[in-house]
PDB file of C-alpha atoms in Angstrom:
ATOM      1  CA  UNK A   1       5.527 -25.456  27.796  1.00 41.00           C
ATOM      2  CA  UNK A   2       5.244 -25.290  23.926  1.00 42.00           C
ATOM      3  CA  UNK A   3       5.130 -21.379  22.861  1.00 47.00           C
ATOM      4  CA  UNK A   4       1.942 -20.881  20.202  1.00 48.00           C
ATOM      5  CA  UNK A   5       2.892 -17.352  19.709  1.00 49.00           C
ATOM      6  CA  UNK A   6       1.250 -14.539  20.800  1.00 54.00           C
ATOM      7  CA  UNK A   7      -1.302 -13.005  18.188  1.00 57.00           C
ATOM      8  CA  UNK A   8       0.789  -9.967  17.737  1.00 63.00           C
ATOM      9  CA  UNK A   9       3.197 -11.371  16.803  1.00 65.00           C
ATOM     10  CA  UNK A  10       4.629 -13.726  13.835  1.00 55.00           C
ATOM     11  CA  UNK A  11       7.786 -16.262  13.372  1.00 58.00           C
ATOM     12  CA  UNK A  12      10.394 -14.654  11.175  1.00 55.00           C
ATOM     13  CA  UNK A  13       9.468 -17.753   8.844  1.00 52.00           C
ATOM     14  CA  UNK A  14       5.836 -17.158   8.707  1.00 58.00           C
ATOM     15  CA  UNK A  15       5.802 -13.533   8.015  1.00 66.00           C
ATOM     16  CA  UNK A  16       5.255 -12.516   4.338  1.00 71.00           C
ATOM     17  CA  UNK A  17       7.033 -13.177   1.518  1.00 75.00           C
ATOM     18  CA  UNK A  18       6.414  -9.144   0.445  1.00 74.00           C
ATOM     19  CA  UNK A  19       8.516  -8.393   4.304  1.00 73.00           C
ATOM     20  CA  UNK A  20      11.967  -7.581   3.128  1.00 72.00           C
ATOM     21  CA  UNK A  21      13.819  -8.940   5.916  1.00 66.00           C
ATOM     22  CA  UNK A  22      15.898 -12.352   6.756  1.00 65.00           C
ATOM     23  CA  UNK A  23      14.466 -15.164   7.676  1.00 57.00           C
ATOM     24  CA  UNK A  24      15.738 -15.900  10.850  1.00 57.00           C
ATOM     25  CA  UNK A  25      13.723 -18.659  12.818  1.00 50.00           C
ATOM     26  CA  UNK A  26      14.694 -17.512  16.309  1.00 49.00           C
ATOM     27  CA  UNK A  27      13.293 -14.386  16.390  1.00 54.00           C
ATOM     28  CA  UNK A  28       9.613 -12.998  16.204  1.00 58.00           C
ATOM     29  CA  UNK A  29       8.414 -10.233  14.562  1.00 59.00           C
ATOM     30  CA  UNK A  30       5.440  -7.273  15.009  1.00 65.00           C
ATOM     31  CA  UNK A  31       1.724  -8.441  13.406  1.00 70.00           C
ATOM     32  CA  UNK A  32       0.570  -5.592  11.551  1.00 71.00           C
ATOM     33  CA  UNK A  33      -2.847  -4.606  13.409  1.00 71.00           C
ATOM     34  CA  UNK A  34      -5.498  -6.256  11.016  1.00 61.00           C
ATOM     35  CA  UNK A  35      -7.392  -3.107   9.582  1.00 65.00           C
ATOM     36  CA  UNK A  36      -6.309  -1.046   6.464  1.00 68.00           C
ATOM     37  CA  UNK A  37      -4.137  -3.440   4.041  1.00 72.00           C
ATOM     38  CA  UNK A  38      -3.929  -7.101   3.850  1.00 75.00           C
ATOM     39  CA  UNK A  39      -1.377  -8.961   5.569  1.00 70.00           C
ATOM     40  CA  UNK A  40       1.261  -9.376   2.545  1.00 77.00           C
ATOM     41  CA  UNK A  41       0.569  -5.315   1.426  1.00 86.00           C
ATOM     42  CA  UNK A  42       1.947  -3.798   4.843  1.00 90.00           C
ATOM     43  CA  UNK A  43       4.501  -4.262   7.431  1.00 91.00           C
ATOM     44  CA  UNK A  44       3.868  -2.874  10.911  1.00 92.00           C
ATOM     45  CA  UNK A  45       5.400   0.786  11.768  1.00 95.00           C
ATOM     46  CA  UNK A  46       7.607  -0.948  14.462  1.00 93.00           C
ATOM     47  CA  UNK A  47       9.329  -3.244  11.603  1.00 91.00           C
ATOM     48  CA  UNK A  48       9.939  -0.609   9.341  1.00 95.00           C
ATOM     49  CA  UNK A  49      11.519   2.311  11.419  1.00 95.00           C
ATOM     50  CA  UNK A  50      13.370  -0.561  13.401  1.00 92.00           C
ATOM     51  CA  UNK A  51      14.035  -3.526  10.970  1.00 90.00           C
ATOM     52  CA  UNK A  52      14.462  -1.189   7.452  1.00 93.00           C
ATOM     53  CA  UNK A  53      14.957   1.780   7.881  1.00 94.00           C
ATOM     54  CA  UNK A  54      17.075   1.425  10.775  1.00 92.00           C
ATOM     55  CA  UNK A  55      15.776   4.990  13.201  1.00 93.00           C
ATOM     56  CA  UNK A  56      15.450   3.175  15.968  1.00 93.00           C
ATOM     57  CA  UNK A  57      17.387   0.292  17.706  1.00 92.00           C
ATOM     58  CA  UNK A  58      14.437  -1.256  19.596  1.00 92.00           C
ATOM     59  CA  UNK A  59      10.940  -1.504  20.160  1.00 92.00           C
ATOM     60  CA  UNK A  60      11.273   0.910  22.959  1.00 95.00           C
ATOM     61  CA  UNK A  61      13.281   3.629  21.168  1.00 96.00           C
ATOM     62  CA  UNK A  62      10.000   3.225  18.406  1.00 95.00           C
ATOM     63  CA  UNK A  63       7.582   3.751  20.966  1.00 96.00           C
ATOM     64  CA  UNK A  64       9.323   7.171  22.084  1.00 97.00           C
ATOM     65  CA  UNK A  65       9.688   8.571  18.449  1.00 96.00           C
ATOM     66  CA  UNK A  66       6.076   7.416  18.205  1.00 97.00           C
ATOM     67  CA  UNK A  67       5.303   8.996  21.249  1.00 97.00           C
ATOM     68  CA  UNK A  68       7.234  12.438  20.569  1.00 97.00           C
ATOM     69  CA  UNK A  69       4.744  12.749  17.562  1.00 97.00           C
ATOM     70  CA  UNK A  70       7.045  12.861  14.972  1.00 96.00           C
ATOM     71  CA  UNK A  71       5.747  10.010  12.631  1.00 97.00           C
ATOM     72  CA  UNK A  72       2.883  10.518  10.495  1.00 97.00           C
ATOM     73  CA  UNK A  73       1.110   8.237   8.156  1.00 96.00           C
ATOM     74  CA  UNK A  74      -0.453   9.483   4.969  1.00 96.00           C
ATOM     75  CA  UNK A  75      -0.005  13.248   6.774  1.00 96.00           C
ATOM     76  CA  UNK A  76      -2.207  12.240  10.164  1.00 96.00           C
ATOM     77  CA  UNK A  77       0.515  11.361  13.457  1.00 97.00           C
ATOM     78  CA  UNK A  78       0.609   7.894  14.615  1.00 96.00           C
ATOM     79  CA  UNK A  79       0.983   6.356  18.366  1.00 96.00           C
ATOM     80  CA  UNK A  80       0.384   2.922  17.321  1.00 95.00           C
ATOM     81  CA  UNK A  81       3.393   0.364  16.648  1.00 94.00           C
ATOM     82  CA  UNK A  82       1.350  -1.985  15.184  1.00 93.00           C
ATOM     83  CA  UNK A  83      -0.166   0.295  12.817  1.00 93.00           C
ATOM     84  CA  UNK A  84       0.366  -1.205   8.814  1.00 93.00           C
ATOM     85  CA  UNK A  85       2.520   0.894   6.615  1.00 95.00           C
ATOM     86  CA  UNK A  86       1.040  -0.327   3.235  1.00 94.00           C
ATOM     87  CA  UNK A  87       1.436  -0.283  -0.761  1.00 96.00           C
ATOM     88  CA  UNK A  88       1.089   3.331  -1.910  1.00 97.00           C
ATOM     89  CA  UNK A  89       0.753   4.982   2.088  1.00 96.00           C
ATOM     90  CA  UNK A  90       3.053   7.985   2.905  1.00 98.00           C
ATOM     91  CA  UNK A  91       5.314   7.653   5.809  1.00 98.00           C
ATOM     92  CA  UNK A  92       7.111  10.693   7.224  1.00 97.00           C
ATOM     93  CA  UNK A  93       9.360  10.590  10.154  1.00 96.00           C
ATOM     94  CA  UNK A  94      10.763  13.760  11.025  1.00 94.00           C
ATOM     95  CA  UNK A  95      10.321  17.043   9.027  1.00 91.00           C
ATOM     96  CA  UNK A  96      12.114  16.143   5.685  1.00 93.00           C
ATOM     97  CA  UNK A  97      12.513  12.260   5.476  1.00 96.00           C
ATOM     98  CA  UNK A  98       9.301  11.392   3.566  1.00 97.00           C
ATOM     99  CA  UNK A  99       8.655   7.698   1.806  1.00 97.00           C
ATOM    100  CA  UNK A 100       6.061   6.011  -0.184  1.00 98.00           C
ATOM    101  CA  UNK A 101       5.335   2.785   0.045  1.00 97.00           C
ATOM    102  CA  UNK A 102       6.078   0.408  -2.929  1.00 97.00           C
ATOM    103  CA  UNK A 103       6.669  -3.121  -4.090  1.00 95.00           C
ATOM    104  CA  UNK A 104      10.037  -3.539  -5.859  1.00 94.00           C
ATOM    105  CA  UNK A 105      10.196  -6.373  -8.794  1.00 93.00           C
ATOM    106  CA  UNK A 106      10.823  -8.960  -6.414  1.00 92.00           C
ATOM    107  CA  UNK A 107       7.351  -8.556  -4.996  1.00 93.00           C
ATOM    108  CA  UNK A 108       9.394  -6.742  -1.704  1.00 93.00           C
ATOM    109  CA  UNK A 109       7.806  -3.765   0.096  1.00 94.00           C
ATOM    110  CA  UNK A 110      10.116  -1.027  -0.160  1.00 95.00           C
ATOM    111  CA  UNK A 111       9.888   2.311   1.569  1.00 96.00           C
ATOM    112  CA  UNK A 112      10.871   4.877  -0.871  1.00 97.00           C
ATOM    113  CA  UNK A 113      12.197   8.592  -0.289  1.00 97.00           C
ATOM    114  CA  UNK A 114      10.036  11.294  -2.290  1.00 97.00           C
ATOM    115  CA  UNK A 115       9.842  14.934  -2.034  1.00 97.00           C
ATOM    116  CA  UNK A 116       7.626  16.854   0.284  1.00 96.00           C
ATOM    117  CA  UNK A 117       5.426  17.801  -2.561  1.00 96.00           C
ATOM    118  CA  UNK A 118       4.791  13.856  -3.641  1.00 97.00           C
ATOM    119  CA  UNK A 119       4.163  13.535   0.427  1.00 97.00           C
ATOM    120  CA  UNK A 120       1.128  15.595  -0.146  1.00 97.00           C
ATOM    121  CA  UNK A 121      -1.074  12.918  -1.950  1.00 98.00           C
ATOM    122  CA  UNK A 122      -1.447   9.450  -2.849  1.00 97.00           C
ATOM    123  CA  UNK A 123      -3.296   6.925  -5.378  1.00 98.00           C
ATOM    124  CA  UNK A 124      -6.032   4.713  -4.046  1.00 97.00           C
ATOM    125  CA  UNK A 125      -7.435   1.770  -5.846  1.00 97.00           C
ATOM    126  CA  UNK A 126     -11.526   1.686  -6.247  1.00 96.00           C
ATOM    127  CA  UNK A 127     -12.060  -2.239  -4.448  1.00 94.00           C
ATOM    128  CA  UNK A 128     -15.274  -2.032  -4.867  1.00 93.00           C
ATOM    129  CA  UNK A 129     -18.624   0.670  -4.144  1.00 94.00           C
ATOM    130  CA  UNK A 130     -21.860   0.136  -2.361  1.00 93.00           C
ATOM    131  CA  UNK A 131     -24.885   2.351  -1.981  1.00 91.00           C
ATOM    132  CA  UNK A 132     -25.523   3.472   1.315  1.00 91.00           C
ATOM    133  CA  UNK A 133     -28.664   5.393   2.544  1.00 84.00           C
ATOM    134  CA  UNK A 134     -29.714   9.152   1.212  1.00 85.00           C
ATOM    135  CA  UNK A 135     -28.809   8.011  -1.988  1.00 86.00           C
ATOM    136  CA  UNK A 136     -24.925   8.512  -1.925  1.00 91.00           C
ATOM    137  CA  UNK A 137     -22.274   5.456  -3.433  1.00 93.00           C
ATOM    138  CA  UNK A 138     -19.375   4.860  -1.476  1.00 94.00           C
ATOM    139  CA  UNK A 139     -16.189   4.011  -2.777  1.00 95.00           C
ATOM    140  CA  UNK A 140     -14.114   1.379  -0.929  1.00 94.00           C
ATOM    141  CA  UNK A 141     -10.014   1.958  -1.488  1.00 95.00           C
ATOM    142  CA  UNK A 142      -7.534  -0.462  -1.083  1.00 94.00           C
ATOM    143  CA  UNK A 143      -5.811   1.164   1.893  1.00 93.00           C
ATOM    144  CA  UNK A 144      -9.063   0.660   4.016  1.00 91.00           C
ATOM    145  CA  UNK A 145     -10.600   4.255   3.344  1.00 92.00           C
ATOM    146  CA  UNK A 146     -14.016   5.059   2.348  1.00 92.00           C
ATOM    147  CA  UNK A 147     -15.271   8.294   0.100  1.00 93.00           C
ATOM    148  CA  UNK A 148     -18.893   8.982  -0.477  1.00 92.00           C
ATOM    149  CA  UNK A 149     -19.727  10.613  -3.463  1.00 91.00           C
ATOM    150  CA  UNK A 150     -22.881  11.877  -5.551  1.00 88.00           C
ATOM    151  CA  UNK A 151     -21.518  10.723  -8.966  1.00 84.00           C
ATOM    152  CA  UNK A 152     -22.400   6.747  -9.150  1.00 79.00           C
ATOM    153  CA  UNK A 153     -21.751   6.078 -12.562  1.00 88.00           C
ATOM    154  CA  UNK A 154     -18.640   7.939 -12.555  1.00 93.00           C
ATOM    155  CA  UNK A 155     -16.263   6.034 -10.644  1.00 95.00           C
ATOM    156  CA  UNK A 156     -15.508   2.178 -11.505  1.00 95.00           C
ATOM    157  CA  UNK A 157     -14.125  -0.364  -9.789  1.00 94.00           C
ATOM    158  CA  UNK A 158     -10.535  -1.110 -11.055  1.00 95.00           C
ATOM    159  CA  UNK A 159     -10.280   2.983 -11.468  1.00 97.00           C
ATOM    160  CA  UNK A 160      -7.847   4.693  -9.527  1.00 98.00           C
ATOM    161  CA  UNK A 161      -8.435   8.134  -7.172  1.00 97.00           C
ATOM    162  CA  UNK A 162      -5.649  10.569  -6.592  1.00 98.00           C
ATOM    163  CA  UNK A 163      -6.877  12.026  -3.190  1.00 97.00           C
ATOM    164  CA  UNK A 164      -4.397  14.801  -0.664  1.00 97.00           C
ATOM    165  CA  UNK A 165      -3.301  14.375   2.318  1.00 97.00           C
ATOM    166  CA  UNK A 166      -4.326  14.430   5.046  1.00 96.00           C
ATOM    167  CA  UNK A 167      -7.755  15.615   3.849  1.00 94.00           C
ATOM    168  CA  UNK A 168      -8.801  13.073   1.508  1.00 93.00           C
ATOM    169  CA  UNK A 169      -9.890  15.151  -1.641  1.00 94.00           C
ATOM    170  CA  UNK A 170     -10.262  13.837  -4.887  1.00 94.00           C
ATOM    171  CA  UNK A 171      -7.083  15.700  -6.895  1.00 96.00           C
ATOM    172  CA  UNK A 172      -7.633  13.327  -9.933  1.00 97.00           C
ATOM    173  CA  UNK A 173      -9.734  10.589 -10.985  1.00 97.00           C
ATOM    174  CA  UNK A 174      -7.860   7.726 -13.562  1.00 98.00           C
ATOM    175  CA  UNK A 175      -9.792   5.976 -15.378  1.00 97.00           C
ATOM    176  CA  UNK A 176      -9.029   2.077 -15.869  1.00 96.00           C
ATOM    177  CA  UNK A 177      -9.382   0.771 -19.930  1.00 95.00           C
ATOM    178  CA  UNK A 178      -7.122   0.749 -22.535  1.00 95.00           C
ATOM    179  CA  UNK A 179      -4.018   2.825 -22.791  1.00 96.00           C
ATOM    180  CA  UNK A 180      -3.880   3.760 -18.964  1.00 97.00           C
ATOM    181  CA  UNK A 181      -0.502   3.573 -17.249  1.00 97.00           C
ATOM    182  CA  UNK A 182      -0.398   0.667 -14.488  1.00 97.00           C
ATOM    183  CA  UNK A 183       1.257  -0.475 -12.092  1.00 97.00           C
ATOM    184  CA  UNK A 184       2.288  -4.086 -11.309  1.00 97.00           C
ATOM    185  CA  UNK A 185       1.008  -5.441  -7.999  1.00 96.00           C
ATOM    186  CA  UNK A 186       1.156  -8.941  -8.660  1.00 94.00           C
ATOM    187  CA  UNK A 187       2.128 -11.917 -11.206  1.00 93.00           C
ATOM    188  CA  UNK A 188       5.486 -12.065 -12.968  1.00 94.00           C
ATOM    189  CA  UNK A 189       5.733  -8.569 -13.316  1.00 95.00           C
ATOM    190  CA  UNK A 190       5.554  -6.800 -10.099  1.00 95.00           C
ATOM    191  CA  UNK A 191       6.846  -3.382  -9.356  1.00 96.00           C
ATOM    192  CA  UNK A 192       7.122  -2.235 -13.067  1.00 95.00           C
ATOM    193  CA  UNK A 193       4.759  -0.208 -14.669  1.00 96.00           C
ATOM    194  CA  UNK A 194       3.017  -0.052 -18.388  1.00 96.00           C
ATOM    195  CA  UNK A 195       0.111   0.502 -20.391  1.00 96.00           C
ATOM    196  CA  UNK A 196      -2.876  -1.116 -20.716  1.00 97.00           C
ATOM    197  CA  UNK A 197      -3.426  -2.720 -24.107  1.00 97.00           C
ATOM    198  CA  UNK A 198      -7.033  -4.309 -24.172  1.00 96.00           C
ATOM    199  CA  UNK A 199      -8.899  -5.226 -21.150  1.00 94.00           C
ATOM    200  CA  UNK A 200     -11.100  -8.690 -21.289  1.00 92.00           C
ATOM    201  CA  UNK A 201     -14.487  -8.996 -18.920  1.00 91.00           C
ATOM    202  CA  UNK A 202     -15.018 -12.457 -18.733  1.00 89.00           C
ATOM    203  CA  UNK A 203     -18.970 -13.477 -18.113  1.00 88.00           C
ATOM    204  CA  UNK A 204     -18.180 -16.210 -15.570  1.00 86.00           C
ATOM    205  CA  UNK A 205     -16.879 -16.304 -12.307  1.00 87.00           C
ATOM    206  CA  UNK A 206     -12.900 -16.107 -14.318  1.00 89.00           C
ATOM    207  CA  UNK A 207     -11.242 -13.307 -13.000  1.00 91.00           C
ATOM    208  CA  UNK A 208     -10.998 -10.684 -15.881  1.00 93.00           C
ATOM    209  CA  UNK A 209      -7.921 -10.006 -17.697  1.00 95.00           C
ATOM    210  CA  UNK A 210      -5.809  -7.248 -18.737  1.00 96.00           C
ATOM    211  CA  UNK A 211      -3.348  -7.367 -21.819  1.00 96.00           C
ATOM    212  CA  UNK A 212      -0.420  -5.429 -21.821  1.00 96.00           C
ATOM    213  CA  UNK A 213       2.650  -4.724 -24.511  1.00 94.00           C
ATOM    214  CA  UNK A 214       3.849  -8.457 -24.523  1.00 93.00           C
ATOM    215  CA  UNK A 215       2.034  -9.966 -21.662  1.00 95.00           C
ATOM    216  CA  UNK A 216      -1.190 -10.348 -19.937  1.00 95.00           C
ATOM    217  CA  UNK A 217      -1.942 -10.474 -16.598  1.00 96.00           C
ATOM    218  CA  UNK A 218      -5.283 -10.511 -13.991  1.00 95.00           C
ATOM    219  CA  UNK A 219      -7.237  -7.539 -13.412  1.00 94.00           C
ATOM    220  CA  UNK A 220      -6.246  -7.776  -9.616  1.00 93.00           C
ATOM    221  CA  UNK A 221      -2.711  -7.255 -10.363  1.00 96.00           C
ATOM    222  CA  UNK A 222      -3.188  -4.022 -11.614  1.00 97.00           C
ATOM    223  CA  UNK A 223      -3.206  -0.432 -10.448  1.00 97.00           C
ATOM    224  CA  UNK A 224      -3.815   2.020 -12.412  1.00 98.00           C
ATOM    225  CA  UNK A 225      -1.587   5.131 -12.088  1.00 98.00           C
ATOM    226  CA  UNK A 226      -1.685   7.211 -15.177  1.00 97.00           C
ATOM    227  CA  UNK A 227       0.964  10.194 -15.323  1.00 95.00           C
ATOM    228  CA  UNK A 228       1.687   9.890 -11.659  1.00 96.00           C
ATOM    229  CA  UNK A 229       4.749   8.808 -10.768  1.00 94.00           C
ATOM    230  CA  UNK A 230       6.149   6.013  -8.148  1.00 96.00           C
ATOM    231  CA  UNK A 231      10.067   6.627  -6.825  1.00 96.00           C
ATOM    232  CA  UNK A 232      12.192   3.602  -8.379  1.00 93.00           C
ATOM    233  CA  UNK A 233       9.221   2.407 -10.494  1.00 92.00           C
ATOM    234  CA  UNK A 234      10.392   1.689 -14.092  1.00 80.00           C
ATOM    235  CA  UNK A 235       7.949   1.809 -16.834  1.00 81.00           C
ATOM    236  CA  UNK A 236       8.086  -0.818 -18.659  1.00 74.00           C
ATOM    237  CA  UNK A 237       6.647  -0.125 -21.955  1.00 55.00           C
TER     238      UNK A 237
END
């Protein structure tokens, strides 16, 4: 009988491009649990402590580390194998082996050592905010979380929120125009960071576009960062 695939998992030469791993037809791979980040902007927990980072030797050996409570995502433990590990989360596994997640200029998600103190926050893109009753606007971030907050106006979409972890309070708000640091998340220049020259709103349905020191991109390319820094990020201009 003909094998479809189960829908947890993927063929090595269907998974994403972003998935730093070979290509090997014979072999399957974890599905990220659909939730938090898209598809192409997370690899499943089982992947990376198995497949890149190499802590365990099997699916089984993940499930006990998992199990033991010693991995955490964004400071909160995780018992899920399928749970996404996504662009800018914090994994910790262990008591001193902290990582952030982030794409490397080949558009490859890479899994970064920091320092405990980096471990304690993170920076969350605004997607987009709705009203919601009593009055309050909620801001939708592009790891999946929401924050409700008084000040409408304030926040943008395109700006970027600074927030702790595990307790999700707003450290810093960046503000995305002209002369903010960004980060590449997309388009010919992925995984390198500079500053925002001019930033075009286009009337029609054309996605809007943001100039930078010798290139221009599209606004959903870009992250904006300011003085925060990303491990193994160069700035480009």
């Amino acid at each position: 009988m003909h094998n479809m695939g189960s829908p947890s998992h993927l063929k090595r030469l269907a998974m994403p491009r972003s998935w730093p791993l070979p290509r090997k037809t014979n072999i399957w791979v974890t599905r990220a649990r659909s939730g938090a980040h898209a598809l192409e902007r997370c690899m499943p927990i089982n992947v990376v402590l198995r497949d890149v980072l190499g802590v365990a030797r099997s699916t089984r050996e993940v499930r006990r580390i998992l199990h033991e409570g010693l991995v955490k995502v964004d400071g909160r433990v995780v018992k899920d194998n399928k749970r996404g590990v996504g662009l800018m989360d914090v994994l910790s596994v262990g008591d001193d082996d902290y990582r952030r997640c982030v794409l490397d200029t080949n558009g490859k998600l890479r899994y970064r050592r920091i320092s405990a103190e980096e471990a304690t926050y993170k920076v969350c893109r605004i997607e987009n905010k709705v009203t919601v009753k009593g009055g309050k606007t909620q801001l939708n971030l592009h790891d999946g979380r929401n924050i409700l907050t008084d000040s409408a106006s304030q926040y943008k979409t395109g700006d970027s929120l600074k927030i702790s972890l595990p307790d999700q309070e707003i450290i810093e708000h960046i503000v995305f125009g002209e002369g903010t640091k960004c980060y590449l998340v997309g388009g010919v220049h992925i995984g390198s960071m500079s500053s925002v020259t001019s930033y075009i709103v286009k009337r029609s349905s054309m996605p809007n576009e943001v100039e930078f020191d010798g290139f221009g991109t599209i606004a959903r390319n870009v992250f904006a960062i300011g003085d925060n820094e990303l491990p193994g990020v160069e700035v480009k201009a």
